[in-house]
Amino acid sequence: MAPEARAKIQADGALVFPLVPHLPFDPYRGLLYSPDQLFAGLDAGGYETTPDARAYEWFQRTKADGDVLASMLRSIHDDAISDALDELLVGTRVVGVMGGHAMARDTDAYAGAARLGRELARTGLTVATGGGPGAMEAANLGAYAAPHRDEMLDEALELLAKTPSFSPSVSDWVRAALEVRDRWPGGDASVGIPTWFYGHEPPNAFACHIAKYFANATREDGLLARCNAGVIFLPGAAGTVQEVFDNATPNYYESRGEPTPMVLVDRTHWTERLPAWPLLKALAQERPMETRIALVDSVTEVPDALARLSG
């Protein structure tokens, strides 16, 4: 904006948000991120030089220094991301797949989560995850694989297993995913909703649309609230337990309208290791959400359970 124009509209009472040089992100963006945008420069300098890593470094540097401008920029950015996410999902049926970030690519659990994501996408649902590694990446990978022949996913899993985790090298982990995308272009679009709050967890490259937030609370609530076709909870730790009850609370009070389906996967995990199921079942008793919750043994049972609860 020309200085004269800015001075005129400010004199007339308008608020002009400032351009801030040298930021590693655009606080006024109008669209969600793509993997290519967040991982730009990966080949030249490694993950540490990418916009994703630089945004996390900026967040770490400014989050506790009391800088009002930095706080405002984070809030404006996250609000813009929410607007872009709402625009993207208008008229779509979204199913969430939640699960832990520690699930390695070379495990049966990862392969099962990927096949689940593929099955859900093939029914016409938009798959949404927390956008990170592990179970989240697996579900996004499965959705990406949906339009391809079945063998494609098996071959992709074999390739990815050579780099099973984002530790010790995020760069190698991302490159393996980008190699899969390059070898099999044209996958189905899904959504990842990660956060720079957990900066040690990079976003995964199989979510074609990435709504990345600075504020984790805004990210968590926004992810679950947009899953209008239900949420599937794969085995996870504290973060996944939090998501179970973050989703159960509005279902209990019906604060978002009619309760949406919740399917917990792995009976042993949710009744013995982390016994969230007994509490969820007790909360749901004699309430409308009672007919919208299910516990299943494996991912192969999820599509039927989801259809039953939706009906």
Short mmCIF file of C-alpha atoms in Angstrom, two decimals:
data_model
loop_
_atom_site.label_atom_id
_atom_site.label_comp_id
_atom_site.label_asym_id
_atom_site.label_seq_id
_atom_site.Cartn_x
_atom_site.Cartn_y
_atom_site.Cartn_z
CA MET A 1 0.00 0.00 0.00
CA ALA A 2 1.34 3.41 -0.92
CA PRO A 3 2.22 5.57 2.12
CA GLU A 4 -0.27 8.25 1.05
CA ALA A 5 -3.10 5.72 0.79
CA ARG A 6 -2.25 4.20 4.15
CA ALA A 7 -2.15 7.64 5.80
CA LYS A 8 -5.52 8.55 4.26
CA ILE A 9 -7.41 5.45 5.38
CA GLN A 10 -5.83 5.57 8.82
CA ALA A 11 -6.91 9.20 9.16
CA ASP A 12 -10.43 8.05 8.27
CA GLY A 13 -10.35 5.57 11.17
CA ALA A 14 -9.25 2.32 9.51
CA LEU A 15 -6.93 -0.17 11.17
CA VAL A 16 -4.04 -1.21 8.94
CA PHE A 17 -2.25 -4.40 9.89
CA PRO A 18 1.48 -3.95 9.38
CA LEU A 19 3.68 -5.85 7.00
CA VAL A 20 6.33 -7.56 9.13
CA PRO A 21 9.62 -8.21 7.30
CA HIS A 22 11.65 -11.38 7.75
CA LEU A 23 8.82 -13.52 9.13
CA PRO A 24 9.07 -17.19 8.10
CA PHE A 25 5.28 -17.33 7.58
CA ASP A 26 2.49 -15.13 6.21
CA PRO A 27 0.11 -14.14 9.03
CA TYR A 28 -2.48 -12.88 6.54
CA ARG A 29 -2.60 -15.96 4.30
CA GLY A 30 -5.86 -16.88 2.60
CA LEU A 31 -5.25 -20.58 1.94
CA LEU A 32 -4.06 -23.65 3.82
CA TYR A 33 -0.50 -24.91 3.45
CA SER A 34 0.65 -27.63 1.09
CA PRO A 35 3.51 -30.02 1.90
CA ASP A 36 5.58 -28.42 -0.86
CA GLN A 37 5.21 -25.01 0.80
CA LEU A 38 6.15 -26.18 4.29
CA PHE A 39 9.09 -28.27 3.06
CA ALA A 40 10.44 -25.79 0.49
CA GLY A 41 14.24 -25.85 0.40
CA LEU A 42 14.50 -29.34 1.90
CA ASP A 43 16.89 -30.62 -0.78
CA ALA A 44 19.11 -27.55 -0.63
CA GLY A 45 19.64 -27.21 3.10
CA GLY A 46 17.80 -29.96 4.95
CA TYR A 47 14.69 -29.72 7.09
CA GLU A 48 16.21 -27.06 9.38
CA THR A 49 16.08 -24.51 6.53
CA THR A 50 12.44 -25.12 5.54
CA PRO A 51 9.61 -22.66 6.30
CA ASP A 52 8.13 -25.23 8.70
CA ALA A 53 11.28 -25.48 10.80
CA ARG A 54 11.91 -21.73 10.69
CA ALA A 55 8.35 -20.98 11.84
CA TYR A 56 8.87 -23.29 14.81
CA GLU A 57 12.18 -21.60 15.65
CA TRP A 58 10.44 -18.18 15.53
CA PHE A 59 7.65 -19.50 17.76
CA GLN A 60 10.12 -20.85 20.30
CA ARG A 61 11.93 -17.53 20.34
CA THR A 62 8.86 -15.30 20.75
CA LYS A 63 6.25 -17.32 22.63
CA ALA A 64 7.38 -16.32 26.12
CA ASP A 65 8.96 -12.90 25.65
CA GLY A 66 5.80 -10.83 26.15
CA ASP A 67 5.94 -9.37 22.64
CA VAL A 68 2.42 -8.14 21.89
CA LEU A 69 3.11 -7.95 18.15
CA ALA A 70 4.24 -11.58 18.04
CA SER A 71 1.15 -12.67 19.97
CA MET A 72 -1.06 -10.72 17.57
CA LEU A 73 0.64 -12.21 14.52
CA ARG A 74 0.14 -15.75 15.83
CA SER A 75 -3.53 -15.09 16.55
CA ILE A 76 -4.18 -13.51 13.16
CA HIS A 77 -2.41 -16.38 11.43
CA ASP A 78 -4.45 -19.02 13.28
CA ASP A 79 -7.70 -17.19 12.58
CA ALA A 80 -6.83 -17.06 8.88
CA ILE A 81 -6.09 -20.80 8.93
CA SER A 82 -9.47 -21.52 10.52
CA ASP A 83 -11.24 -19.47 7.84
CA ALA A 84 -9.38 -21.29 5.07
CA LEU A 85 -10.18 -24.67 6.62
CA ASP A 86 -13.88 -23.87 6.84
CA GLU A 87 -13.92 -22.79 3.20
CA LEU A 88 -12.18 -26.00 2.13
CA LEU A 89 -14.57 -28.29 3.99
CA VAL A 90 -17.91 -26.72 3.02
CA GLY A 91 -20.32 -29.51 2.08
CA THR A 92 -17.91 -32.36 2.87
CA ARG A 93 -18.29 -35.28 5.28
CA VAL A 94 -15.18 -35.39 7.41
CA VAL A 95 -14.01 -38.37 9.47
CA GLY A 96 -11.20 -37.93 11.95
CA VAL A 97 -8.50 -40.51 12.59
CA MET A 98 -6.59 -39.92 15.84
CA GLY A 99 -3.58 -41.83 17.10
CA GLY A 100 -0.07 -41.60 18.44
CA HIS A 101 2.94 -40.05 16.69
CA ALA A 102 5.29 -42.86 17.78
CA MET A 103 3.82 -45.54 15.48
CA ALA A 104 6.70 -46.55 13.20
CA ARG A 105 6.31 -47.00 9.45
CA ASP A 106 7.63 -50.56 9.52
CA THR A 107 4.93 -51.91 11.87
CA ASP A 108 1.72 -53.84 11.24
CA ALA A 109 -0.15 -51.12 13.16
CA TYR A 110 1.02 -48.47 10.68
CA ALA A 111 -0.02 -50.63 7.72
CA GLY A 112 -3.41 -51.22 9.31
CA ALA A 113 -3.97 -47.50 9.88
CA ALA A 114 -3.03 -46.82 6.25
CA ARG A 115 -5.51 -49.40 4.97
CA LEU A 116 -8.16 -47.87 7.20
CA GLY A 117 -7.52 -44.41 5.73
CA ARG A 118 -7.79 -45.87 2.22
CA GLU A 119 -11.08 -47.61 3.01
CA LEU A 120 -12.59 -44.46 4.52
CA ALA A 121 -11.54 -42.32 1.55
CA ARG A 122 -12.99 -44.85 -0.88
CA THR A 123 -16.40 -44.47 0.78
CA GLY A 124 -16.36 -40.76 -0.11
CA LEU A 125 -15.31 -39.40 3.27
CA THR A 126 -12.64 -36.75 3.73
CA VAL A 127 -9.99 -38.06 6.11
CA ALA A 128 -8.67 -35.58 8.69
CA THR A 129 -5.86 -36.23 11.16
CA GLY A 130 -3.63 -34.33 13.54
CA GLY A 131 -1.26 -34.01 10.60
CA GLY A 132 1.84 -35.43 12.25
CA PRO A 133 3.85 -38.67 12.03
CA GLY A 134 2.84 -42.15 13.13
CA ALA A 135 -0.81 -43.12 13.03
CA MET A 136 -1.68 -39.69 11.64
CA GLU A 137 0.65 -40.04 8.67
CA ALA A 138 -0.56 -43.59 8.05
CA ALA A 139 -4.20 -42.49 7.74
CA ASN A 140 -3.25 -39.62 5.40
CA LEU A 141 -1.14 -42.02 3.35
CA GLY A 142 -4.09 -44.40 3.04
CA ALA A 143 -6.36 -41.62 1.85
CA TYR A 144 -3.71 -40.57 -0.68
CA ALA A 145 -3.57 -44.17 -1.96
CA ALA A 146 -7.35 -44.49 -2.41
CA PRO A 147 -7.55 -43.89 -6.20
CA HIS A 148 -4.56 -46.13 -6.96
CA ARG A 149 -4.50 -49.89 -7.41
CA ASP A 150 -4.32 -51.87 -4.17
CA GLU A 151 -0.72 -52.93 -4.76
CA MET A 152 0.42 -49.32 -4.69
CA LEU A 153 -0.09 -49.06 -0.93
CA ASP A 154 1.87 -52.26 -0.28
CA GLU A 155 4.75 -50.96 -2.38
CA ALA A 156 4.64 -47.56 -0.69
CA LEU A 157 4.71 -49.16 2.76
CA GLU A 158 7.76 -51.18 1.75
CA LEU A 159 9.55 -48.05 0.57
CA LEU A 160 8.62 -46.03 3.67
CA ALA A 161 9.72 -48.82 6.03
CA LYS A 162 13.34 -48.06 5.10
CA THR A 163 12.96 -44.79 7.06
CA PRO A 164 10.70 -45.91 9.91
CA SER A 165 10.75 -42.75 12.04
CA PHE A 166 11.32 -39.01 11.89
CA SER A 167 14.08 -39.55 14.44
CA PRO A 168 17.02 -39.18 14.04
CA SER A 169 16.54 -37.41 10.68
CA VAL A 170 13.41 -35.45 9.81
CA SER A 171 14.95 -34.70 6.41
CA ASP A 172 15.27 -38.38 5.48
CA TRP A 173 11.78 -39.09 6.82
CA VAL A 174 10.24 -36.34 4.67
CA ARG A 175 12.24 -37.31 1.57
CA ALA A 176 10.91 -40.87 1.75
CA ALA A 177 7.34 -39.56 1.75
CA LEU A 178 8.01 -37.17 -1.12
CA GLU A 179 9.51 -40.05 -3.09
CA VAL A 180 6.25 -41.99 -2.68
CA ARG A 181 4.26 -38.99 -3.86
CA ASP A 182 6.54 -38.51 -6.86
CA ARG A 183 6.35 -42.18 -7.82
CA TRP A 184 2.55 -42.28 -7.51
CA PRO A 185 1.15 -38.81 -8.22
CA GLY A 186 -2.53 -37.98 -8.22
CA GLY A 187 -3.53 -39.27 -4.80
CA ASP A 188 -6.74 -38.32 -3.01
CA ALA A 189 -6.71 -35.15 -0.93
CA SER A 190 -6.97 -35.37 2.84
CA VAL A 191 -6.46 -32.90 5.66
CA GLY A 192 -3.76 -32.64 8.31
CA ILE A 193 -4.14 -30.27 11.25
CA PRO A 194 -0.79 -30.13 13.11
CA THR A 195 0.70 -27.51 15.40
CA TRP A 196 4.00 -25.74 15.95
CA PHE A 197 3.35 -26.18 19.68
CA TYR A 198 4.66 -29.71 19.18
CA GLY A 199 7.57 -28.65 17.04
CA HIS A 200 9.41 -31.92 17.44
CA GLU A 201 6.61 -33.55 15.40
CA PRO A 202 6.94 -32.49 11.74
CA PRO A 203 3.84 -32.44 9.52
CA ASN A 204 3.43 -35.37 7.18
CA ALA A 205 3.60 -34.97 3.42
CA PHE A 206 0.57 -37.15 2.61
CA ALA A 207 -1.97 -34.59 3.86
CA CYS A 208 -2.55 -32.50 0.74
CA HIS A 209 -4.12 -29.69 2.79
CA ILE A 210 -2.31 -28.69 5.99
CA ALA A 211 -3.93 -26.39 8.53
CA LYS A 212 -1.01 -25.72 10.83
CA TYR A 213 -1.61 -23.69 13.99
CA PHE A 214 0.50 -22.01 16.64
CA ALA A 215 -2.13 -22.48 19.37
CA ASN A 216 -2.59 -26.15 20.15
CA ALA A 217 -5.90 -25.64 21.98
CA THR A 218 -7.38 -23.95 18.91
CA ARG A 219 -6.02 -26.73 16.72
CA GLU A 220 -7.39 -29.56 18.89
CA ASP A 221 -10.88 -28.12 19.21
CA GLY A 222 -11.03 -27.15 15.55
CA LEU A 223 -9.94 -30.60 14.38
CA LEU A 224 -12.57 -32.46 16.39
CA ALA A 225 -15.35 -29.96 15.73
CA ARG A 226 -14.98 -30.40 11.97
CA CYS A 227 -15.26 -34.21 12.07
CA ASN A 228 -18.98 -34.29 11.31
CA ALA A 229 -18.93 -37.94 10.20
CA GLY A 230 -17.29 -39.20 13.37
CA VAL A 231 -13.87 -39.81 14.91
CA ILE A 232 -11.80 -42.99 15.08
CA PHE A 233 -9.31 -43.34 17.92
CA LEU A 234 -6.36 -45.63 17.26
CA PRO A 235 -4.08 -46.60 20.17
CA GLY A 236 -2.16 -43.63 21.49
CA ALA A 237 -0.89 -42.05 24.69
CA ALA A 238 -1.77 -38.87 26.57
CA GLY A 239 -2.56 -36.76 23.49
CA THR A 240 -4.99 -39.33 22.11
CA VAL A 241 -6.66 -39.78 25.52
CA GLN A 242 -7.12 -36.02 25.65
CA GLU A 243 -8.73 -36.11 22.20
CA VAL A 244 -11.15 -38.87 23.27
CA PHE A 245 -12.59 -36.71 26.02
CA ASP A 246 -12.30 -33.45 24.11
CA ASN A 247 -14.64 -35.11 21.63
CA ALA A 248 -16.82 -36.81 24.26
CA THR A 249 -17.64 -33.56 26.09
CA PRO A 250 -19.62 -31.83 23.29
CA ASN A 251 -21.26 -35.18 22.50
CA TYR A 252 -22.29 -35.50 26.15
CA TYR A 253 -23.75 -31.98 26.32
CA GLU A 254 -24.86 -31.95 22.65
CA SER A 255 -23.30 -28.51 22.40
CA ARG A 256 -22.57 -29.07 18.70
CA GLY A 257 -25.92 -30.67 18.02
CA GLU A 258 -26.54 -34.37 17.61
CA PRO A 259 -23.68 -36.56 18.92
CA THR A 260 -21.27 -37.84 16.30
CA PRO A 261 -19.85 -41.39 16.16
CA MET A 262 -16.79 -42.33 18.20
CA VAL A 263 -14.98 -45.61 17.48
CA LEU A 264 -12.13 -46.74 19.73
CA VAL A 265 -9.81 -49.35 18.20
CA ASP A 266 -7.96 -52.06 20.17
CA ARG A 267 -9.94 -53.45 23.10
CA THR A 268 -6.89 -54.30 25.18
CA HIS A 269 -5.39 -50.83 24.81
CA TRP A 270 -8.56 -48.93 25.76
CA THR A 271 -9.71 -51.26 28.57
CA GLU A 272 -6.42 -52.31 30.18
CA ARG A 273 -3.40 -50.22 29.16
CA LEU A 274 -5.26 -46.90 29.14
CA PRO A 275 -8.82 -47.72 30.30
CA ALA A 276 -10.62 -44.79 28.70
CA TRP A 277 -13.46 -47.00 27.39
CA PRO A 278 -15.10 -47.79 30.79
CA LEU A 279 -15.24 -44.07 31.62
CA LEU A 280 -16.55 -43.15 28.17
CA LYS A 281 -19.22 -45.84 28.41
CA ALA A 282 -20.25 -44.64 31.89
CA LEU A 283 -20.51 -41.06 30.68
CA ALA A 284 -22.66 -42.09 27.73
CA GLN A 285 -25.12 -44.19 29.72
CA GLU A 286 -28.75 -43.14 29.21
CA ARG A 287 -27.75 -40.22 27.00
CA PRO A 288 -28.13 -39.84 23.21
CA MET A 289 -24.40 -40.44 22.74
CA GLU A 290 -24.81 -43.98 24.11
CA THR A 291 -25.76 -45.25 20.66
CA ARG A 292 -22.88 -43.37 19.01
CA ILE A 293 -19.88 -45.02 20.68
CA ALA A 294 -18.22 -48.35 19.88
CA LEU A 295 -15.14 -50.35 20.88
CA VAL A 296 -13.65 -52.71 18.28
CA ASP A 297 -10.70 -55.06 18.25
CA SER A 298 -9.08 -54.08 14.95
CA VAL A 299 -9.15 -51.52 12.16
CA THR A 300 -10.90 -54.00 9.85
CA GLU A 301 -14.04 -53.60 11.96
CA VAL A 302 -14.07 -49.81 11.83
CA PRO A 303 -15.99 -49.16 8.57
CA ASP A 304 -18.92 -51.37 9.62
CA ALA A 305 -18.95 -49.86 13.12
CA LEU A 306 -18.88 -46.35 11.73
CA ALA A 307 -21.74 -47.12 9.33
CA ARG A 308 -23.77 -48.67 12.15
CA LEU A 309 -23.27 -45.70 14.47
CA SER A 310 -24.03 -43.23 11.69
CA GLY A 311 -27.25 -45.03 10.87
#
